[in-house]
XYZ file of C-alpha atoms in Angstrom:
414
model
C 18.256 4.082 34.773
C 19.451 4.644 31.031
C 17.139 4.303 28.288
C 18.265 2.044 25.518
C 17.939 3.625 21.848
C 17.454 1.562 18.989
C 19.054 3.000 16.044
C 18.539 1.689 12.532
C 20.545 2.640 9.464
C 18.045 3.434 6.873
C 19.325 3.970 3.283
C 16.739 6.413 2.576
C 17.334 8.724 5.728
C 20.468 7.496 7.234
C 20.459 6.798 10.802
C 16.759 6.814 12.576
C 16.158 6.516 16.107
C 13.611 4.765 17.840
C 14.063 5.589 21.667
C 10.383 4.854 22.840
C 10.457 1.190 24.568
C 6.763 0.991 23.469
C 7.822 1.360 19.833
C 10.378 -1.776 20.177
C 7.531 -3.726 21.959
C 5.785 -3.382 18.625
C 8.442 -3.970 16.454
C 9.699 -6.860 18.040
C 6.139 -8.465 17.767
C 6.034 -11.701 15.362
C 3.288 -9.896 13.441
C 5.167 -6.922 12.754
C 8.215 -8.854 11.861
C 6.140 -10.654 9.439
C 6.435 -7.290 7.228
C 10.032 -7.973 6.698
C 8.918 -10.805 4.105
C 6.193 -8.620 2.277
C 7.614 -6.691 -0.649
C 6.348 -3.023 -0.509
C 5.796 -3.091 -4.306
C 4.551 -6.283 -5.217
C 5.897 -7.573 -8.473
C 7.417 -4.337 -9.457
C 10.677 -5.745 -9.361
C 9.907 -7.717 -12.486
C 10.460 -4.352 -14.417
C 12.562 -2.429 -11.702
C 15.063 -5.010 -10.502
C 15.976 -2.970 -7.226
C 12.172 -2.682 -6.146
C 12.596 -5.493 -3.300
C 12.289 -3.365 -0.323
C 9.821 -4.352 2.220
C 6.728 -3.174 4.139
C 8.913 -3.321 7.335
C 11.097 -0.749 6.054
C 8.455 1.398 4.759
C 6.459 1.451 7.970
C 9.756 2.314 10.112
C 10.111 5.196 7.674
C 6.655 6.453 8.113
C 7.152 6.314 11.876
C 10.438 8.217 11.550
C 8.796 10.909 9.580
C 5.974 11.178 11.947
C 8.768 12.175 14.542
C 10.137 14.691 12.337
C 6.564 16.641 11.637
C 5.708 16.580 15.464
C 9.188 17.675 16.304
C 8.549 20.863 13.921
C 5.195 21.368 15.144
C 6.542 21.545 18.582
C 8.961 24.033 17.678
C 5.960 26.386 16.580
C 4.538 25.795 19.977
C 2.013 23.174 18.656
C 2.898 20.650 21.206
C 1.304 17.387 21.650
C 2.284 15.817 25.035
C 4.363 12.522 25.267
C 1.412 10.458 25.217
C -0.020 12.049 22.015
C 3.462 12.134 20.541
C 3.989 8.100 21.354
C 0.293 7.251 20.098
C 1.154 9.108 16.685
C 4.216 7.473 16.268
C 2.672 4.114 17.080
C -0.140 4.828 14.711
C 2.242 5.682 11.839
C 4.324 2.656 12.682
C 1.303 0.105 12.482
C -0.538 1.784 9.725
C 0.387 -1.081 7.220
C 0.522 -4.074 9.382
C -2.651 -5.657 7.878
C -0.936 -6.004 4.571
C -0.727 -9.481 2.912
C 1.359 -11.327 0.322
C 2.657 -8.954 -2.262
C 0.949 -5.672 -0.693
C -1.874 -4.473 -2.590
C -1.527 -7.131 -5.389
C -3.631 -9.811 -3.616
C -5.712 -7.503 -1.171
C -8.861 -8.301 -2.769
C -8.214 -11.611 -4.114
C -6.769 -13.878 -1.566
C -8.598 -12.844 1.499
C -11.155 -10.293 0.456
C -10.897 -7.727 3.306
C -8.828 -4.558 2.870
C -5.499 -3.957 4.498
C -6.646 -1.076 6.325
C -9.593 -3.019 7.990
C -7.108 -5.847 8.974
C -4.479 -3.254 10.169
C -7.232 -2.191 12.732
C -8.052 -5.691 13.813
C -4.410 -6.570 14.398
C -3.754 -3.428 16.346
C -6.926 -4.212 18.596
C -5.579 -7.959 18.926
C -1.838 -6.660 19.858
C -3.327 -4.003 21.874
C -5.157 -6.492 24.302
C -1.854 -8.404 24.536
C -0.145 -4.940 25.765
C -2.775 -4.150 28.310
C -4.189 -1.039 26.275
C -0.878 0.477 25.323
C -2.188 1.261 21.784
C -5.631 2.775 22.917
C -4.601 6.357 21.953
C -2.591 5.136 18.620
C -5.845 3.214 17.625
C -8.197 6.341 18.246
C -5.689 8.167 15.708
C -5.672 5.561 13.126
C -9.370 5.258 13.389
C -9.879 9.097 13.613
C -12.196 8.895 16.245
C -14.401 11.989 16.941
C -12.587 14.500 19.194
C -15.719 14.241 21.815
C -14.677 10.569 22.491
C -11.107 10.570 21.691
C -8.742 9.986 24.317
C -6.489 12.735 22.620
C -9.229 15.266 22.387
C -9.202 17.556 19.337
C -5.658 16.969 18.697
C -6.610 13.711 17.444
C -7.930 15.312 14.198
C -4.574 16.695 12.943
C -2.581 13.482 14.205
C -4.849 11.343 12.227
C -4.310 13.572 8.974
C -0.490 12.921 9.530
C -1.311 9.280 9.336
C -3.693 9.317 6.679
C -4.702 12.194 4.413
C -3.520 13.450 0.893
C -0.592 14.585 2.589
C 0.496 12.156 5.226
C 3.691 10.579 6.291
C 2.702 7.188 4.676
C 2.703 8.976 0.944
C 5.737 10.852 1.664
C 7.839 7.709 2.836
C 6.547 5.531 -0.031
C 7.257 8.035 -2.670
C 10.823 8.759 -1.417
C 11.411 5.052 -0.713
C 10.016 3.634 -4.099
C 11.741 6.253 -5.994
C 15.181 5.357 -4.252
C 14.934 1.522 -5.052
C 13.293 1.977 -8.462
C 15.772 4.478 -9.818
C 13.085 6.693 -10.912
C 14.195 10.242 -9.950
C 10.663 11.727 -10.777
C 9.322 10.619 -7.312
C 11.956 12.437 -5.247
C 10.195 14.810 -3.238
C 11.397 17.616 -0.624
C 9.747 16.047 2.409
C 12.039 18.078 4.594
C 10.752 21.303 3.131
C 7.033 20.143 3.457
C 7.512 18.980 7.065
C 9.095 22.263 8.208
C 6.016 24.230 6.586
C 3.364 22.259 8.383
C 1.296 24.266 11.044
C -2.177 23.354 12.677
C -5.344 25.813 12.799
C -8.475 24.801 14.625
C -6.884 21.383 14.971
C -6.559 20.957 11.298
C -3.321 20.139 9.488
C -2.341 22.728 6.938
C 0.754 24.033 5.232
C 2.308 27.655 5.249
C 1.920 29.542 1.914
C 5.659 29.351 1.252
C 5.494 25.736 1.145
C 2.704 25.671 -1.672
C 5.339 24.744 -4.438
C 6.801 21.904 -2.376
C 3.459 20.301 -2.106
C 2.501 20.921 -5.687
C 5.906 18.975 -6.552
C 4.630 16.339 -4.284
C 1.501 15.743 -5.849
C 3.108 15.926 -9.479
C 5.667 13.111 -8.165
C 3.023 10.915 -7.026
C 1.195 11.318 -10.425
C 4.512 10.556 -12.278
C 5.175 7.639 -9.997
C 1.438 6.073 -10.596
C 1.764 6.111 -14.500
C 5.545 5.470 -14.696
C 5.986 2.821 -11.759
C 2.885 1.710 -10.112
C 0.525 1.526 -12.971
C 3.325 0.590 -15.618
C 1.818 -1.666 -17.971
C 4.270 -4.622 -17.346
C 3.792 -4.283 -13.624
C 0.029 -4.064 -14.201
C 0.247 -7.294 -16.149
C 2.364 -9.146 -13.665
C -0.002 -8.124 -10.773
C -3.012 -9.395 -12.881
C -1.430 -12.684 -13.479
C -0.759 -13.199 -9.961
C -4.242 -12.561 -9.107
C -5.478 -15.158 -11.863
C -3.005 -17.674 -10.373
C -4.505 -17.487 -6.952
C -8.207 -17.182 -8.528
C -7.499 -20.568 -10.260
C -5.807 -22.262 -7.313
C -8.647 -21.411 -5.095
C -11.250 -22.837 -7.688
C -9.621 -25.723 -7.811
C -9.140 -26.273 -4.159
C -12.881 -25.683 -3.608
C -13.512 -28.380 -6.029
C -11.398 -30.759 -4.277
C -8.031 -30.667 -6.175
C -5.037 -31.466 -4.213
C -2.648 -28.553 -4.087
C 0.746 -28.058 -2.411
C 0.452 -25.025 -0.146
C 1.844 -23.695 3.316
C -0.869 -24.287 6.029
C -1.728 -20.760 6.263
C -2.164 -20.301 2.206
C -4.177 -23.647 2.236
C -6.399 -22.182 5.023
C -7.302 -19.398 2.665
C -7.623 -21.076 -0.677
C -10.538 -22.792 0.872
C -12.440 -19.995 2.376
C -14.133 -16.790 1.693
C -14.176 -14.317 4.720
C -15.295 -11.153 5.378
C -14.617 -8.311 7.914
C -17.349 -9.846 10.465
C -15.372 -13.236 10.246
C -12.008 -11.691 11.214
C -13.717 -9.866 14.155
C -15.485 -12.999 15.563
C -12.884 -15.851 14.943
C -9.371 -15.386 16.260
C -8.248 -18.377 14.345
C -8.644 -16.545 10.912
C -6.308 -13.570 12.023
C -3.784 -16.202 13.434
C -3.437 -17.789 10.029
C -3.622 -14.466 8.215
C -0.466 -13.337 10.426
C 1.427 -16.143 9.269
C 1.224 -15.410 5.479
C 3.912 -13.576 3.539
C 5.392 -13.540 0.155
C 7.079 -16.768 0.452
C 4.042 -18.857 0.993
C 2.749 -17.885 -2.410
C 5.959 -17.934 -4.064
C 6.951 -21.567 -3.074
C 3.307 -22.869 -4.108
C 3.418 -21.087 -7.574
C 7.105 -22.953 -7.971
C 5.275 -26.094 -7.342
C 2.255 -25.575 -9.054
C 4.077 -25.388 -12.255
C 4.067 -29.042 -12.680
C 0.381 -29.289 -11.716
C -2.065 -31.470 -13.375
C -4.424 -28.442 -14.321
C -3.063 -26.944 -17.477
C -4.582 -23.600 -16.647
C -2.584 -23.420 -13.425
C 0.551 -24.745 -14.734
C 0.721 -22.436 -17.621
C -0.069 -19.455 -15.380
C 2.683 -20.361 -12.999
C 5.209 -20.848 -15.609
C 4.389 -17.587 -16.916
C 5.327 -15.900 -13.819
C 8.290 -17.748 -12.727
C 9.856 -17.547 -16.340
C 8.735 -14.033 -16.717
C 6.770 -14.725 -19.842
C 4.058 -12.280 -18.607
C 1.016 -10.955 -20.311
C 1.372 -8.452 -23.229
C -0.499 -5.379 -22.272
C -1.738 -2.543 -24.097
C -3.173 0.570 -22.171
C -5.508 3.062 -23.803
C -7.938 5.939 -23.324
C -10.492 4.301 -25.673
C -12.179 0.906 -25.253
C -10.060 -2.079 -26.279
C -12.944 -4.594 -26.459
C -12.767 -4.859 -30.072
C -9.501 -6.848 -29.854
C -10.556 -9.375 -27.442
C -12.243 -11.948 -29.601
C -9.224 -12.026 -32.018
C -7.090 -12.573 -28.956
C -8.991 -15.165 -27.528
C -9.060 -17.196 -30.512
C -5.265 -17.101 -30.645
C -4.855 -18.256 -27.006
C -7.184 -21.035 -27.702
C -5.149 -22.139 -30.559
C -2.093 -21.631 -28.836
C -2.724 -23.584 -25.538
C -5.893 -25.390 -26.456
C -8.205 -23.790 -23.851
C -11.712 -24.089 -23.453
C -14.302 -21.144 -23.674
C -14.418 -21.221 -19.751
C -10.449 -21.382 -19.569
C -9.523 -18.467 -21.930
C -10.281 -15.795 -19.692
C -7.353 -16.661 -17.491
C -5.066 -15.582 -20.609
C -7.014 -12.923 -22.242
C -9.152 -10.170 -20.440
C -9.846 -6.409 -20.408
C -10.481 -3.913 -17.523
C -9.907 -0.370 -16.486
C -7.237 1.098 -14.164
C -7.483 4.479 -12.601
C -5.297 7.079 -10.617
C -6.716 9.955 -8.615
C -3.366 11.959 -8.259
C -5.509 14.627 -6.143
C -9.005 13.787 -5.035
C -11.412 16.770 -4.918
C -13.881 14.638 -3.190
C -11.410 13.653 -0.369
C -10.245 15.767 2.451
C -8.411 18.766 0.715
C -4.912 20.172 1.610
C -5.221 23.381 3.344
C -3.065 26.392 2.975
C -2.654 29.144 5.383
C -1.808 32.192 3.530
C 0.411 35.029 4.672
C -2.585 37.337 5.454
C -3.809 34.303 7.937
C -6.718 33.279 5.573
C -7.091 29.485 5.065
C -7.534 28.257 1.674
C -7.744 24.768 -0.142
C -4.595 24.159 -2.456
C -6.965 24.149 -5.638
C -8.036 28.013 -4.672
C -4.349 29.358 -4.595
C -3.624 31.640 -7.516
C -1.983 29.859 -10.433
C -2.033 26.616 -8.381
C -0.727 23.611 -10.581
C -3.201 21.535 -8.735
C -6.147 23.515 -9.941
C -5.188 23.444 -13.635
C -3.890 20.102 -14.213
C -3.644 17.797 -11.261
C -7.281 17.208 -9.958
C -9.723 14.634 -10.913
C -9.282 10.871 -11.581
C -7.514 9.581 -15.085
C -9.079 6.161 -16.277
C -7.075 3.870 -18.891
C -8.494 0.947 -20.546
C -6.362 -2.043 -20.703
C -6.232 -5.577 -22.392
C -3.925 -8.496 -21.154
C -3.196 -11.254 -23.575
C -0.788 -13.815 -24.430
C 2.382 -13.173 -26.572
C 2.017 -14.801 -29.899
C 5.855 -16.146 -30.144
């Protein structure tokens, strides 16, 4: 019997293949299909109009790159068997299945549980539906200790391909986000990096001749964060969205009538934690009905709500009259009193209401985290070094560590 191969025409990689029937069972699942309606980059489209691609496309791309990575390792006689190959592809495919509306924008405001945690819980629920088909994929996702992992020691480097400082997730989103925003600084030589991958002692590493490609990957990530992901207008729009949901939840819990889909209404009235999702299947059922459309249709309706704060915030977003944002390496608290007084005059706000319109905070970007699992390089002499230990490494000189910036968001005065 011939095996039906699913082929997807991806604008980033061209035609990509999904010959495994197990992958198609997951892709066709309603909880995975939900990712078609969740934007990969939240509200970045307000700055980069082309950035309307989805978590669905990104997940397919990460799965595709996982296959290419494993094919390269196979060519070097580092050969995971079919079950390990499939499990790694499934783990890459499902790594983002727990994302909620607008991806990271509402991750800790609408539900309060990380998308990684929700991905694991969703994978476990789907696994029970599929009779344990995802056991090995879940062990890779969770980085199960090799002694108890069904994949043994190979589980370590397979997990690194799913989640590390040089994983298929980051490779895909840098390429994909660069493509859709038109920001060429994010383009990376992912093919070269994949070809240079190797494994020593069950740890993933890169051959020394691939060092420059890895450095470019890290530089591209830094540039994309400050130019795209943490662009001040993107930051301001995401803070506006967070404040809209914060105000809506406050009103809902005080008994105000709010238009909302059943799924969104459910979470406006509840504060949940990881244990709640583990013990009550109803929470996950409602969560997996949520996508961007639930939030946007409510925001459109809330423009005419009787609460002037919620109404004003929603009009700001739908009309793209966003916060004015300033970023600085220096504290900006000295500006806040003046900006709050002006906001109170413009909108007639009380002291309790004005923080929705004028506030400060700190944003940060860790391009290469020295406290995380470091990228390892196999030198030509056979020695293994961290990339920061390579002579003249750009990562050692310029890119390691976390950069913090202060910001203030306030109303346009016009």
